[in-house]
């Protein structure tokens, strides 16, 4: 997360905690998500498939030890689960639109259980075009 996104995230979290600024927090959240989507769209057009799977820092601690494909999967599975299961109490887009099969994912979770080479193997299995369809 870059500095601007981090600041938007902090602002949003502060805003949604208060009744007076809750709606501002929702707007800030959508602004943050739109900026993320703009960046991901740019990544899609400038990155080849091998780079989506690359894990040059596989033994490092933290997010930079993950692949781009895994990171996109992880973020948007969380969003789908929270938005549909926890907030709307309806069916996740992932299940409703058969994205597990479309993306070619062996898992339905956020992927927290995967480590190191498991993340690399997982990333290679994903259909990036369908993953982008899912996150849209």
Short mmCIF file of C-alpha atoms in Angstrom, two decimals:
data_model
loop_
_atom_site.label_atom_id
_atom_site.label_comp_id
_atom_site.label_asym_id
_atom_site.label_seq_id
_atom_site.Cartn_x
_atom_site.Cartn_y
_atom_site.Cartn_z
CA UNK A 1 0.00 0.00 0.00
CA UNK A 2 1.46 3.35 -0.96
CA UNK A 3 1.40 6.40 1.31
CA UNK A 4 -1.67 8.00 -0.32
CA UNK A 5 -3.66 4.76 -0.06
CA UNK A 6 -2.54 4.32 3.53
CA UNK A 7 -3.79 7.81 4.39
CA UNK A 8 -7.13 7.19 2.64
CA UNK A 9 -7.46 3.92 4.53
CA UNK A 10 -6.78 5.62 7.87
CA UNK A 11 -9.24 8.40 7.05
CA UNK A 12 -11.92 5.92 6.00
CA UNK A 13 -11.47 3.85 9.16
CA UNK A 14 -11.79 6.93 11.32
CA UNK A 15 -14.85 8.16 9.42
CA UNK A 16 -16.85 4.92 9.51
CA UNK A 17 -16.49 4.71 13.29
CA UNK A 18 -18.63 7.81 13.82
CA UNK A 19 -22.28 8.26 12.94
CA UNK A 20 -21.69 11.87 11.78
CA UNK A 21 -19.01 10.90 9.27
CA UNK A 22 -20.09 7.36 8.36
CA UNK A 23 -21.32 8.37 4.86
CA UNK A 24 -18.07 10.26 4.27
CA UNK A 25 -16.27 7.05 5.18
CA UNK A 26 -18.20 5.13 2.55
CA UNK A 27 -17.25 7.75 -0.06
CA UNK A 28 -13.61 7.58 1.01
CA UNK A 29 -13.72 3.78 0.77
CA UNK A 30 -15.04 3.98 -2.79
CA UNK A 31 -12.37 6.54 -3.68
CA UNK A 32 -9.70 4.17 -2.33
CA UNK A 33 -11.19 1.23 -4.23
CA UNK A 34 -11.37 3.24 -7.46
CA UNK A 35 -7.70 4.21 -7.13
CA UNK A 36 -6.80 0.56 -6.52
CA UNK A 37 -8.80 -0.53 -9.58
CA UNK A 38 -7.11 2.13 -11.75
CA UNK A 39 -3.72 0.82 -10.67
CA UNK A 40 -4.73 -2.79 -11.24
CA UNK A 41 -6.01 -1.93 -14.72
CA UNK A 42 -2.66 -0.34 -15.49
CA UNK A 43 -0.83 -3.40 -14.12
CA UNK A 44 -2.93 -5.64 -16.36
CA UNK A 45 -1.98 -3.77 -19.50
CA UNK A 46 1.74 -3.49 -18.68
CA UNK A 47 2.51 -6.84 -17.06
CA UNK A 48 3.05 -10.20 -18.70
CA UNK A 49 1.79 -13.49 -17.30
CA UNK A 50 5.13 -14.54 -15.81
CA UNK A 51 5.25 -11.35 -13.77
CA UNK A 52 1.83 -12.10 -12.24
CA UNK A 53 3.32 -15.37 -10.93
CA UNK A 54 6.75 -14.06 -9.91
CA UNK A 55 7.80 -14.29 -6.28
CA UNK A 56 11.31 -12.78 -6.12
CA UNK A 57 11.13 -12.37 -2.33
CA UNK A 58 9.53 -15.74 -1.50
CA UNK A 59 11.36 -16.07 1.84
CA UNK A 60 10.77 -12.52 3.03
CA UNK A 61 8.23 -11.61 5.67
CA UNK A 62 5.24 -9.51 4.68
CA UNK A 63 3.18 -8.80 1.61
CA UNK A 64 6.15 -8.43 -0.73
CA UNK A 65 6.74 -12.19 -0.42
CA UNK A 66 3.54 -12.87 -2.39
CA UNK A 67 2.80 -12.86 -6.13
CA UNK A 68 0.70 -10.23 -7.89
CA UNK A 69 -1.88 -12.86 -8.87
CA UNK A 70 -2.18 -14.11 -5.28
CA UNK A 71 -2.43 -10.56 -3.91
CA UNK A 72 -5.26 -9.67 -6.29
CA UNK A 73 -7.05 -12.94 -5.41
CA UNK A 74 -6.61 -12.37 -1.67
CA UNK A 75 -7.83 -8.75 -1.62
CA UNK A 76 -10.92 -9.36 -3.71
CA UNK A 77 -11.95 -12.62 -2.05
CA UNK A 78 -11.97 -10.66 1.21
CA UNK A 79 -14.04 -7.91 -0.41
CA UNK A 80 -16.56 -10.40 -1.84
CA UNK A 81 -16.87 -12.30 1.44
CA UNK A 82 -17.32 -9.15 3.53
CA UNK A 83 -19.65 -7.34 1.12
CA UNK A 84 -21.93 -10.26 0.43
CA UNK A 85 -21.74 -12.64 3.37
CA UNK A 86 -21.27 -10.18 6.22
CA UNK A 87 -22.92 -6.97 5.00
CA UNK A 88 -25.63 -7.94 2.49
CA UNK A 89 -26.24 -11.49 3.71
CA UNK A 90 -26.51 -12.65 0.12
CA UNK A 91 -24.57 -14.89 -2.25
CA UNK A 92 -20.97 -14.03 -3.04
CA UNK A 93 -20.22 -13.07 -6.65
CA UNK A 94 -17.59 -15.84 -6.59
CA UNK A 95 -20.26 -18.52 -6.19
CA UNK A 96 -23.10 -16.79 -8.02
CA UNK A 97 -21.05 -16.41 -11.21
CA UNK A 98 -19.13 -19.73 -10.91
CA UNK A 99 -15.77 -17.96 -10.64
CA UNK A 100 -13.99 -20.83 -8.94
CA UNK A 101 -14.25 -22.85 -12.14
CA UNK A 102 -13.81 -19.85 -14.44
CA UNK A 103 -10.64 -18.70 -12.67
CA UNK A 104 -9.36 -22.25 -12.22
CA UNK A 105 -8.85 -21.90 -8.49
CA UNK A 106 -8.39 -25.01 -6.35
CA UNK A 107 -9.55 -23.04 -3.27
CA UNK A 108 -12.51 -20.87 -2.27
CA UNK A 109 -10.81 -19.15 0.67
CA UNK A 110 -8.81 -15.93 0.76
CA UNK A 111 -5.65 -18.02 0.50
CA UNK A 112 -4.28 -17.27 3.97
CA UNK A 113 -3.47 -20.95 4.37
CA UNK A 114 -1.02 -20.91 1.44
CA UNK A 115 2.69 -20.36 2.04
CA UNK A 116 5.75 -19.83 -0.15
CA UNK A 117 5.82 -22.35 -3.00
CA UNK A 118 2.11 -23.10 -2.49
CA UNK A 119 1.43 -19.46 -3.42
CA UNK A 120 3.59 -19.82 -6.51
CA UNK A 121 1.77 -22.97 -7.66
CA UNK A 122 -1.61 -21.40 -6.88
CA UNK A 123 -0.76 -18.26 -8.86
CA UNK A 124 0.16 -20.28 -11.94
CA UNK A 125 -3.22 -22.03 -11.86
CA UNK A 126 -5.27 -18.84 -12.07
CA UNK A 127 -6.78 -17.55 -15.31
CA UNK A 128 -5.80 -13.88 -15.09
CA UNK A 129 -8.48 -12.70 -17.52
CA UNK A 130 -11.17 -14.36 -15.41
CA UNK A 131 -9.59 -13.08 -12.21
CA UNK A 132 -9.88 -9.55 -13.59
CA UNK A 133 -13.46 -10.25 -14.60
CA UNK A 134 -14.16 -11.32 -11.01
CA UNK A 135 -12.61 -8.24 -9.41
CA UNK A 136 -14.52 -5.95 -11.73
#
